[in-house]
Coordinates of C-alpha atoms and ligand atoms in Angstrom, one line a residue:
M1 CA 75.7 65.4 -13.4
E2 CA 74.0 63.2 -16.1
S3 CA 70.4 62.1 -15.2
F4 CA 68.6 59.0 -16.1
D5 CA 65.0 57.6 -15.8
V6 CA 66.5 54.3 -14.5
A7 CA 69.9 53.2 -13.5
I8 CA 70.7 49.5 -13.0
I9 CA 73.6 48.3 -10.8
G10 CA 74.9 44.9 -12.1
S11 CA 74.9 43.6 -15.7
G12 CA 74.0 39.9 -15.1
P13 CA 70.9 38.4 -16.8
G14 CA 68.7 40.3 -14.3
G15 CA 70.4 43.7 -14.9
Y16 CA 71.0 43.6 -18.7
V17 CA 67.6 42.3 -19.5
A18 CA 66.0 44.9 -17.3
A19 CA 68.1 47.5 -19.2
I20 CA 66.9 46.3 -22.6
R21 CA 63.2 46.3 -21.6
C22 CA 63.5 49.7 -19.9
A23 CA 65.1 51.1 -23.1
Q24 CA 62.4 49.4 -25.3
L25 CA 59.8 51.2 -23.2
G26 CA 61.4 54.6 -23.8
M27 CA 63.3 55.2 -20.6
K28 CA 66.7 56.8 -20.6
T29 CA 68.7 53.9 -19.1
A30 CA 72.1 53.4 -17.4
L31 CA 73.8 50.1 -16.7
I32 CA 76.6 50.0 -14.2
E33 CA 79.0 47.0 -14.0
K34 CA 82.2 46.7 -12.0
Y35 CA 83.9 44.2 -14.3
S36 CA 85.1 45.0 -17.8
T37 CA 82.8 42.5 -19.4
L38 CA 79.0 42.5 -19.2
G39 CA 76.8 39.5 -18.4
G40 CA 77.4 38.9 -14.7
T41 CA 77.9 35.5 -13.1
C42 CA 75.8 33.7 -15.7
L43 CA 77.8 34.6 -18.8
N44 CA 81.3 35.0 -17.3
V45 CA 81.6 32.3 -14.6
G46 CA 78.2 30.5 -14.5
C47 CA 75.6 29.1 -16.9
I48 CA 77.5 29.6 -20.2
P49 CA 81.1 28.5 -19.3
S50 CA 79.8 25.5 -17.3
K51 CA 77.6 24.3 -20.2
A52 CA 80.5 24.8 -22.6
L53 CA 82.6 22.5 -20.5
L54 CA 79.7 20.1 -20.0
D55 CA 79.3 19.8 -23.8
S56 CA 83.0 19.3 -24.5
S57 CA 83.4 16.6 -21.7
E58 CA 80.2 14.9 -23.0
H59 CA 81.7 14.6 -26.5
F60 CA 84.8 13.1 -24.9
H61 CA 82.8 10.7 -22.9
N62 CA 80.8 9.6 -25.9
A63 CA 84.0 9.2 -28.0
V64 CA 85.5 6.9 -25.3
H65 CA 82.4 5.0 -24.3
N66 CA 79.8 5.1 -27.1
F67 CA 81.3 5.6 -30.5
K68 CA 82.5 2.0 -30.8
E69 CA 78.9 0.6 -30.5
H70 CA 77.7 3.2 -33.0
G71 CA 80.3 1.7 -35.4
I72 CA 82.8 4.5 -35.2
D73 CA 86.4 3.3 -34.5
T74 CA 88.8 5.8 -33.3
G75 CA 92.5 5.7 -32.3
K76 CA 93.3 6.5 -28.7
V77 CA 91.2 9.4 -27.6
S78 CA 92.6 11.8 -25.0
P79 CA 91.2 15.0 -23.4
N80 CA 93.0 18.3 -24.1
L81 CA 91.9 20.4 -21.1
K82 CA 93.8 23.5 -22.3
Q83 CA 91.8 23.5 -25.6
M84 CA 88.5 22.8 -23.8
I85 CA 89.1 25.8 -21.5
A86 CA 90.2 28.0 -24.5
R87 CA 87.0 27.1 -26.4
K88 CA 85.0 27.8 -23.3
D89 CA 86.7 31.2 -23.0
E90 CA 85.9 32.0 -26.6
V91 CA 82.2 31.1 -26.1
V92 CA 82.1 33.3 -23.0
S93 CA 83.8 36.2 -24.9
Q94 CA 81.4 36.0 -27.8
T95 CA 78.4 35.9 -25.5
C96 CA 79.6 38.9 -23.4
N97 CA 80.3 40.9 -26.5
G98 CA 76.8 40.1 -27.6
V99 CA 75.4 41.8 -24.5
K100 CA 77.5 44.9 -25.2
F101 CA 76.1 44.9 -28.7
L102 CA 72.6 44.7 -27.3
M103 CA 73.3 47.6 -25.0
D104 CA 74.6 49.8 -27.8
K105 CA 71.7 48.8 -30.1
N106 CA 69.1 49.8 -27.4
K107 CA 71.0 53.0 -26.6
V108 CA 71.7 51.9 -23.0
T109 CA 74.5 54.0 -21.5
T110 CA 77.0 51.6 -19.8
F111 CA 79.4 52.5 -17.0
E112 CA 82.4 50.4 -15.9
G113 CA 83.0 50.8 -12.2
L114 CA 81.7 49.9 -8.7
G115 CA 78.3 51.5 -8.2
S116 CA 77.4 52.7 -4.7
F117 CA 74.6 54.8 -3.3
V118 CA 75.3 58.5 -2.4
D119 CA 71.6 58.9 -1.6
S120 CA 68.4 57.4 -2.9
T121 CA 68.7 59.0 -6.4
T122 CA 72.4 59.5 -6.8
I123 CA 75.0 56.7 -7.6
D124 CA 78.7 57.0 -7.3
I125 CA 80.6 55.0 -9.9
K126 CA 84.3 54.3 -9.0
G127 CA 86.3 53.2 -12.0
N128 CA 89.2 50.7 -11.9
D129 CA 91.5 53.7 -12.3
G130 CA 90.3 55.0 -9.0
K131 CA 88.4 57.9 -10.5
S132 CA 84.8 58.5 -9.5
Q133 CA 81.8 60.0 -11.3
Q134 CA 78.3 60.4 -10.2
I135 CA 74.9 60.0 -11.9
K136 CA 71.3 60.9 -10.9
S137 CA 68.4 58.5 -11.6
K138 CA 64.7 58.7 -10.9
N139 CA 64.5 54.9 -10.4
I140 CA 67.3 52.5 -9.5
I141 CA 67.3 48.7 -9.9
I142 CA 69.8 46.7 -7.7
A143 CA 70.8 43.6 -9.7
T144 CA 74.1 42.8 -8.0
G145 CA 73.7 39.0 -8.0
S146 CA 75.4 36.5 -5.7
K147 CA 78.8 34.9 -4.9
P148 CA 79.8 31.4 -3.6
N149 CA 78.9 30.6 -0.1
F150 CA 80.9 28.5 2.4
F151 CA 80.8 27.5 6.0
P152 CA 83.5 27.6 8.7
G153 CA 86.3 25.1 8.2
M154 CA 85.8 25.0 4.4
E155 CA 87.0 28.5 3.4
P156 CA 88.1 28.3 -0.3
D157 CA 91.8 29.2 -0.8
K158 CA 91.1 29.2 -4.6
K159 CA 94.1 26.9 -5.1
R160 CA 93.2 23.4 -4.0
I161 CA 90.0 24.3 -2.1
I162 CA 88.1 25.9 -4.9
T163 CA 84.7 27.4 -5.9
S164 CA 82.9 27.0 -9.2
T165 CA 84.9 30.0 -10.6
E166 CA 88.3 28.2 -10.2
A167 CA 86.8 24.9 -11.3
L168 CA 85.9 26.5 -14.6
N169 CA 89.6 27.3 -15.2
L170 CA 91.7 24.4 -13.8
K171 CA 95.1 23.8 -15.4
E172 CA 95.0 20.0 -14.9
I173 CA 92.4 17.2 -14.7
P174 CA 92.3 16.2 -11.0
K175 CA 93.0 12.6 -10.3
K176 CA 90.5 12.9 -7.5
M177 CA 88.1 15.7 -6.7
I178 CA 85.9 15.9 -3.6
V179 CA 82.8 18.0 -4.0
I180 CA 81.2 19.5 -0.9
G181 CA 77.5 19.8 -1.8
G182 CA 75.4 17.5 -4.0
G183 CA 73.5 20.3 -5.5
V184 CA 73.4 21.7 -9.0
I185 CA 77.0 23.1 -9.2
G186 CA 78.6 20.1 -7.5
L187 CA 76.9 17.6 -9.8
E188 CA 77.4 19.6 -13.0
L189 CA 81.1 20.4 -12.5
G190 CA 81.6 17.0 -10.9
S191 CA 80.3 15.6 -14.2
V192 CA 82.7 17.6 -16.3
Y193 CA 85.8 16.3 -14.5
G194 CA 84.3 12.8 -13.9
R195 CA 83.9 12.4 -17.6
L196 CA 87.5 13.5 -18.2
G197 CA 88.7 10.8 -15.8
S198 CA 88.7 12.3 -12.3
Q199 CA 87.4 10.2 -9.5
I200 CA 84.5 12.2 -8.0
E201 CA 83.4 11.9 -4.4
V202 CA 80.4 14.0 -3.2
V203 CA 80.0 14.9 0.5
E204 CA 76.4 16.0 1.1
F205 CA 74.8 17.1 4.3
A206 CA 71.2 16.0 3.3
P207 CA 70.1 12.3 2.9
N208 CA 69.7 12.9 -0.9
I209 CA 71.5 14.8 -3.7
I210 CA 69.6 17.6 -5.4
P211 CA 67.5 17.6 -2.2
T212 CA 65.0 20.3 -3.3
M213 CA 63.9 18.4 -6.3
D214 CA 61.4 15.5 -6.5
E215 CA 62.8 12.4 -4.7
T216 CA 62.3 10.1 -7.7
M217 CA 64.7 12.3 -9.7
S218 CA 67.2 12.4 -6.9
K219 CA 67.2 8.5 -6.6
E220 CA 67.4 8.0 -10.3
L221 CA 70.3 10.5 -10.7
T222 CA 72.1 8.9 -7.8
R223 CA 71.8 5.5 -9.4
I224 CA 73.0 6.8 -12.8
L225 CA 75.9 8.8 -11.5
K226 CA 77.1 5.9 -9.3
K227 CA 77.3 3.8 -12.5
E228 CA 79.4 6.6 -14.0
G229 CA 81.8 6.2 -11.1
F230 CA 80.6 8.9 -8.6
K231 CA 80.9 8.1 -4.9
F232 CA 78.4 9.7 -2.5
H233 CA 78.8 10.3 1.2
L234 CA 75.3 11.3 2.2
E235 CA 74.3 12.7 5.6
H236 CA 78.0 13.6 6.1
K237 CA 79.1 16.8 7.9
V238 CA 82.3 18.5 6.8
Q239 CA 84.3 19.6 9.8
K240 CA 87.5 20.9 8.2
V241 CA 89.3 21.1 4.9
V242 CA 93.1 21.6 4.8
N243 CA 95.3 22.3 1.8
K244 CA 98.3 20.1 2.3
G245 CA 100.3 21.5 -0.7
K246 CA 99.7 18.9 -3.3
S247 CA 96.5 17.5 -1.9
V248 CA 93.6 18.4 0.4
E249 CA 92.4 16.6 3.5
L250 CA 88.8 16.7 4.7
T251 CA 87.7 15.8 8.1
V252 CA 84.0 14.7 8.0
L253 CA 81.5 13.2 10.4
N254 CA 79.7 10.2 9.0
K255 CA 76.1 9.2 9.8
K256 CA 77.2 7.6 13.1
N257 CA 79.0 10.8 14.1
E258 CA 82.4 9.1 13.6
E259 CA 85.3 11.2 12.3
V260 CA 86.4 10.1 8.8
K261 CA 89.3 11.5 6.8
L262 CA 89.0 11.9 3.0
E263 CA 91.8 12.9 0.7
A264 CA 91.9 14.3 -2.9
D265 CA 93.9 16.6 -5.0
Y266 CA 91.1 19.3 -5.2
C267 CA 88.1 20.1 -3.1
L268 CA 85.2 22.0 -4.8
V269 CA 83.0 23.8 -2.3
A270 CA 79.5 24.0 -3.8
V271 CA 77.2 24.6 -0.8
G272 CA 75.0 27.3 -2.3
R273 CA 75.5 31.0 -3.1
K274 CA 74.9 34.2 -1.0
P275 CA 73.5 37.6 -2.1
F276 CA 76.1 40.1 -3.1
T277 CA 75.5 43.4 -1.3
E278 CA 79.0 44.6 -0.2
G279 CA 80.2 48.1 -0.9
L280 CA 76.8 49.3 -2.1
G281 CA 76.3 51.9 0.7
F282 CA 72.7 50.8 1.3
E283 CA 72.7 52.7 4.5
K284 CA 73.1 56.0 2.6
A285 CA 69.9 55.2 0.6
G286 CA 68.1 53.6 3.5
V287 CA 67.6 50.2 1.7
K288 CA 66.9 47.4 4.1
L289 CA 68.3 43.8 4.0
N290 CA 66.5 40.8 5.5
E291 CA 67.9 38.3 8.0
K292 CA 69.3 36.2 5.1
G293 CA 71.3 39.1 3.8
Q294 CA 69.0 39.5 0.7
V295 CA 67.7 42.9 -0.3
E296 CA 64.1 42.9 1.1
V297 CA 61.5 43.4 -1.5
N298 CA 57.7 43.3 -1.7
D299 CA 55.6 41.5 -4.4
H300 CA 56.5 44.3 -6.8
L301 CA 60.2 43.8 -6.2
Q302 CA 60.3 47.2 -4.6
T303 CA 62.5 47.8 -1.6
N304 CA 61.5 49.9 1.4
V305 CA 62.7 52.9 -0.6
P306 CA 59.9 53.4 -3.2
N307 CA 62.1 54.4 -6.2
I308 CA 64.6 51.5 -5.6
Y309 CA 63.9 48.0 -6.8
A310 CA 65.9 44.8 -6.6
I311 CA 65.9 41.6 -8.8
G312 CA 67.7 38.3 -9.4
D313 CA 70.0 36.4 -7.0
V314 CA 70.2 39.4 -4.6
V315 CA 66.5 38.9 -3.6
R316 CA 64.5 35.9 -2.4
G317 CA 63.7 32.9 -4.6
A318 CA 65.5 30.6 -6.9
M319 CA 69.0 31.7 -7.9
L320 CA 68.4 31.1 -11.6
A321 CA 69.2 33.2 -14.7
H322 CA 65.8 33.0 -16.2
K323 CA 64.1 34.0 -12.9
A324 CA 66.4 37.0 -12.8
E325 CA 65.5 37.9 -16.4
E326 CA 61.8 37.7 -15.8
E327 CA 62.1 39.9 -12.8
G328 CA 64.1 42.4 -14.9
V329 CA 61.2 42.6 -17.4
F330 CA 58.7 42.7 -14.6
V331 CA 60.3 45.8 -13.0
A332 CA 60.8 47.6 -16.3
E333 CA 57.1 47.1 -17.2
L334 CA 56.0 48.2 -13.8
L335 CA 58.0 51.4 -14.1
A336 CA 56.4 52.0 -17.5
G337 CA 53.0 51.9 -15.8
Q338 CA 52.1 48.4 -17.0
R339 CA 50.7 45.6 -14.9
P340 CA 53.1 42.6 -15.4
H341 CA 52.6 39.2 -13.8
L342 CA 55.1 36.6 -12.8
D343 CA 54.2 33.1 -11.6
Y344 CA 57.1 31.8 -9.5
N345 CA 55.5 28.3 -9.4
L346 CA 56.2 28.1 -13.2
V347 CA 59.9 28.9 -13.1
P348 CA 61.5 25.6 -14.4
G349 CA 64.6 24.2 -12.9
V350 CA 67.3 22.2 -14.7
V351 CA 70.4 20.2 -13.8
Y352 CA 72.7 19.8 -16.8
T353 CA 74.1 16.4 -15.9
W354 CA 73.7 13.6 -18.5
P355 CA 71.0 12.6 -18.5
E356 CA 69.6 16.0 -17.6
V357 CA 67.0 16.6 -14.8
A358 CA 64.2 19.2 -15.3
A359 CA 61.2 20.1 -13.3
V360 CA 58.3 22.6 -13.0
G361 CA 55.6 23.0 -10.4
K362 CA 55.4 21.1 -7.1
T363 CA 57.1 17.9 -6.1
E364 CA 55.2 14.8 -4.9
Q365 CA 56.3 15.5 -1.3
E366 CA 55.3 19.2 -1.4
L367 CA 51.8 18.2 -2.6
K368 CA 51.5 15.4 0.0
D369 CA 52.6 17.8 2.7
A370 CA 50.0 20.4 1.5
G371 CA 47.3 17.6 1.7
V372 CA 46.5 17.7 -2.0
E373 CA 45.0 14.5 -3.4
I374 CA 47.1 13.6 -6.3
K375 CA 47.6 10.9 -9.0
I376 CA 50.9 10.1 -10.7
G377 CA 51.7 9.0 -14.2
S378 CA 55.2 8.0 -15.2
F379 CA 57.0 6.6 -18.2
P380 CA 60.5 5.2 -18.5
I381 CA 62.7 6.7 -21.2
K382 CA 64.0 3.3 -22.2
A383 CA 60.6 2.4 -23.6
L384 CA 60.9 5.1 -26.3
G385 CA 62.1 4.1 -29.8
R386 CA 64.0 7.4 -30.1
A387 CA 65.9 6.6 -26.9
R388 CA 66.9 3.2 -28.2
A389 CA 68.1 4.7 -31.5
S390 CA 70.3 7.1 -29.7
M391 CA 71.3 4.7 -26.9
D392 CA 70.2 7.3 -24.3
T393 CA 67.9 5.0 -22.4
A394 CA 68.3 6.2 -18.8
G395 CA 65.6 8.2 -17.1
V396 CA 61.9 8.6 -16.4
I397 CA 59.1 11.2 -16.9
K398 CA 56.7 11.8 -14.0
I399 CA 53.5 13.9 -14.2
I400 CA 51.6 14.7 -11.1
A401 CA 48.0 15.8 -11.4
D402 CA 45.2 16.7 -9.1
K403 CA 43.2 13.5 -8.4
N404 CA 39.9 15.2 -8.7
T405 CA 40.3 18.0 -11.3
D406 CA 43.1 16.3 -13.4
E407 CA 45.0 19.7 -13.5
V408 CA 48.8 19.1 -13.9
L409 CA 50.5 20.3 -10.7
G410 CA 54.1 19.2 -11.2
V411 CA 56.2 17.6 -13.9
H412 CA 59.6 16.0 -13.2
M413 CA 61.9 14.5 -15.8
I414 CA 65.3 12.9 -16.0
G415 CA 66.5 11.9 -19.4
P416 CA 68.1 13.1 -22.6
R417 CA 67.4 16.7 -23.6
V418 CA 64.7 17.1 -20.9
A419 CA 66.1 20.6 -20.3
D420 CA 64.3 21.5 -23.5
L421 CA 61.5 19.0 -23.1
I422 CA 60.3 20.6 -19.9
M423 CA 58.9 23.5 -21.8
E424 CA 56.0 21.5 -23.0
A425 CA 55.0 21.0 -19.3
V426 CA 55.6 24.7 -18.6
V427 CA 53.3 25.8 -21.4
A428 CA 50.7 23.2 -20.4
M429 CA 50.7 24.4 -16.8
E430 CA 50.7 28.1 -17.8
Y431 CA 47.3 27.3 -19.5
R432 CA 46.3 25.2 -16.6
A433 CA 46.1 22.0 -18.7
S434 CA 44.8 18.7 -17.4
A435 CA 46.8 15.5 -17.9
E436 CA 44.1 14.5 -20.3
D437 CA 44.9 17.6 -22.4
I438 CA 48.5 16.5 -22.8
A439 CA 47.5 12.9 -23.4
R440 CA 45.3 13.9 -26.4
I441 CA 48.0 16.1 -28.1
C442 CA 49.6 14.4 -31.1
H443 CA 53.4 14.1 -30.5
P444 CA 55.9 13.6 -33.3
H445 CA 57.4 10.1 -33.6
P446 CA 60.1 9.1 -32.8
T447 CA 60.9 11.8 -30.2
Y448 CA 61.7 11.9 -26.5
S449 CA 58.5 14.1 -26.3
E450 CA 56.4 11.0 -26.7
G451 CA 57.4 10.2 -23.2
V452 CA 55.5 13.2 -21.9
K453 CA 52.3 12.0 -23.7
E454 CA 52.8 8.5 -22.4
A455 CA 53.3 9.7 -18.8
A456 CA 50.1 11.8 -19.2
L457 CA 48.2 8.7 -20.5
D458 CA 49.5 6.8 -17.4
A459 CA 48.3 9.6 -15.1
T460 CA 44.8 9.5 -16.6
G461 CA 43.6 5.9 -16.1
K462 CA 46.9 4.0 -16.6
R463 CA 46.4 3.9 -20.4
A464 CA 50.0 4.3 -21.6
L465 CA 50.4 2.7 -24.9
H466 CA 53.9 1.5 -25.3
I467 CA 54.5 -0.3 -22.0
Ligands
FAD501 P1 74.7 38.1 -11.6 O1 74.7 37.3 -12.8 O2 75.5 37.6 -10.4 O3 75.2 39.5 -11.9 C1 75.4 40.5 -11.0 C2 76.4 41.5 -11.6 O4 76.5 42.6 -10.7 C3 77.9 41.0 -11.6 O5 78.4 41.1 -12.9 C4 78.6 41.8 -10.6 O6 80.0 42.1 -11.0 C5 77.8 43.1 -10.6 N1 77.9 43.9 -9.4 C6 77.8 43.5 -8.1 N2 77.9 44.6 -7.3 C7 78.2 45.7 -8.1 C8 78.4 47.0 -7.9 N3 78.4 47.5 -6.6 N4 78.6 47.9 -8.9 C9 78.6 47.4 -10.2 N5 78.4 46.1 -10.5 C10 78.2 45.2 -9.4 N6 71.4 29.6 -13.6 C11 70.6 29.1 -14.6 O7 69.4 29.5 -14.7 N7 71.0 28.1 -15.4 C12 72.3 27.6 -15.3 O8 72.6 26.7 -16.1 C13 73.1 28.1 -14.4 N8 74.4 27.6 -14.2 C14 75.2 28.2 -13.3 C15 76.5 27.7 -13.2 C16 77.4 28.2 -12.2 C17 78.8 27.6 -12.1 C18 76.9 29.3 -11.4 C19 77.9 29.9 -10.4 C20 75.7 29.8 -11.5 C21 74.8 29.2 -12.4 N9 73.5 29.7 -12.6 C22 72.7 29.1 -13.5 C23 72.9 30.8 -11.7 C24 73.0 32.1 -12.5 O9 74.3 32.4 -12.9 C25 72.4 33.2 -11.6 O10 71.2 32.9 -11.1 C26 72.3 34.5 -12.4 O11 73.6 34.9 -12.9 C27 71.8 35.6 -11.5 O12 71.7 36.8 -12.3 P2 71.7 38.2 -11.6 O13 71.6 39.2 -12.7 O14 70.8 38.3 -10.4 O15 73.2 38.4 -11.0
NAD502 P1 72.5 24.2 -4.3 O1 71.7 24.9 -3.3 O2 72.0 23.7 -5.6 O3 73.2 23.0 -3.6 C1 74.0 23.0 -2.4 C2 74.0 21.6 -1.8 O4 74.9 21.7 -0.8 C3 72.7 21.2 -1.3 O5 72.5 19.9 -1.7 C4 72.9 21.2 0.2 O6 72.1 20.3 0.9 C5 74.4 21.0 0.3 N1 75.0 21.5 1.5 C6 74.8 22.7 2.2 N2 75.6 22.9 3.2 C7 76.4 21.8 3.2 C8 77.4 21.4 4.1 N3 77.8 22.1 5.1 N4 78.0 20.2 3.8 C9 77.6 19.4 2.8 N5 76.6 19.8 2.0 C10 76.0 20.9 2.2 O7 73.8 25.2 -4.5 P2 74.9 25.2 -5.6 O8 75.0 23.9 -6.2 O9 76.1 25.8 -4.9 O10 74.4 26.3 -6.6 C11 74.2 27.6 -6.2 C12 73.0 28.2 -7.0 O11 73.4 28.4 -8.3 C13 71.8 27.4 -6.9 O12 70.8 28.1 -6.3 C14 71.4 27.1 -8.3 O13 70.1 27.3 -8.6 C15 72.3 28.0 -9.2 N6 72.8 27.1 -10.3 C16 71.9 26.7 -11.2 C17 72.3 25.9 -12.2 C18 71.3 25.4 -13.2 O14 70.2 26.0 -13.3 N7 71.6 24.4 -13.9 C19 73.6 25.4 -12.3 C20 74.5 25.9 -11.3 C21 74.1 26.7 -10.3

């Protein structure tokens, strides 16, 4: 039986990054993946394909709505969904092949098959041909990720009642799509089809969309998406979703608890994801799960079995690719005897709608609830010269600082390219910058980044310059 220093089950951004770092640190490393392509949810059916379709649909939207004003006349522009999906597939394939190349380059041994525990140091790998082989490993990292969640009455049939995976591969542009869940997936994939001409209706349980983000962002995004044609049913409870052949019918309870029927040709269920732990034989290794079904880990991402670790979506915390990656590096360095550090407060979150939403640190409400005395600076995107030049004027940048020390505690942005812009705030907060520090940094003109400086000036004595 072949032996390894470390074996990783699952090749998503958590698993494959852990494998690279383990190999870099001199460990003999195995990576086990049940699918034929590496990269996990993120590369195959998550981050990468969704962004590919978001970019294509954004080009289409601009061609229809914005080219004329920029002085570009086109003939009739029409979407070609088949080509959009084919381009997306090509992007996915290139990216997954890139991970295979990285494994080979780093001399990581990859196994295709379903990994399950035989005991705490032995893994059985069952190939798609039904044949099994076993490997031994001193340490094991569980990186098996997550899968779409749903509640009773909204079980996806993957035909008309679909999850994000099917929504990335539709054969037709829906005339109308109802999205259950006004979170990240619902708004991103709703945006893709909304831009291509579908009527999008969002049924959300909470009083706000993107309810875990700062309320200012949620309100601004609601306003912008409504202008784009989205319809929101907030504080609505879904009772039942029925596939009626060529359409779906939803029974929902509105705010007054009255029953309302909604109809569409597709219903996208996007109410969160749940940890993927099936078929792993945890009982044979003695690994414990918590009450949420996640693999239970301590601050070192170690399970109750000392040589077994777990990272990414399968453990507590934000279900984000970059969080999984950092945890992969963390465990690899820990196994190599280093003392890594990971600050979960500084994991940024992004929603890739247009405009984008991005955040790091605490929200205004979280700080108020914790009794922290704060001051807030904000600056509207429309006051930036760069934004007027590009005609991307919607949005706002909000910086929250400690009232007494001026330390930046949270930064929230909605606007063009804020997915990239948020990194200035992450770096600033990593070095525990004050709002004054950001306000005194020279920012290039004309850029969207000037909005960060202006918001910091506003936070420190209401001295923004261009408003
Ligand atoms: P995963 O990527 O889920 O990988 C786990 C892997 O383990 C899978 O390949 C699975 O097949 C394999 N596996 C499971 N069990 C076994 C077994 N027993 N044996 C062998 N293999 C096994 N996050 C972002 O940060 N940014 C985004 O823009 C973003 N967009 C997203 C869009 C969509 C539509 C979705 C669904 C998710 C998105 N996410 C995004 C979330 C992101 O994909 C996840 O947070 C991330 O993939 C988690 O990484 P992971 O390594 O923990 O698990
Ligand atoms: P989410 O947690 O972002 O949003 C789920 C939404 O559904 C919430 O607004 C919630 O209030 C609502 N909801 C829950 N139960 C409901 C019900 N019964 N009826 C109506 N609404 C209900 O989850 P998601 O959008 O499914 O995404 C799953 C995970 O994938 C997230 O954790 C997210 O971090 C990750 N993801 C990230 C990105 C990104 O980083 N850009 C993109 C896509 C997905």
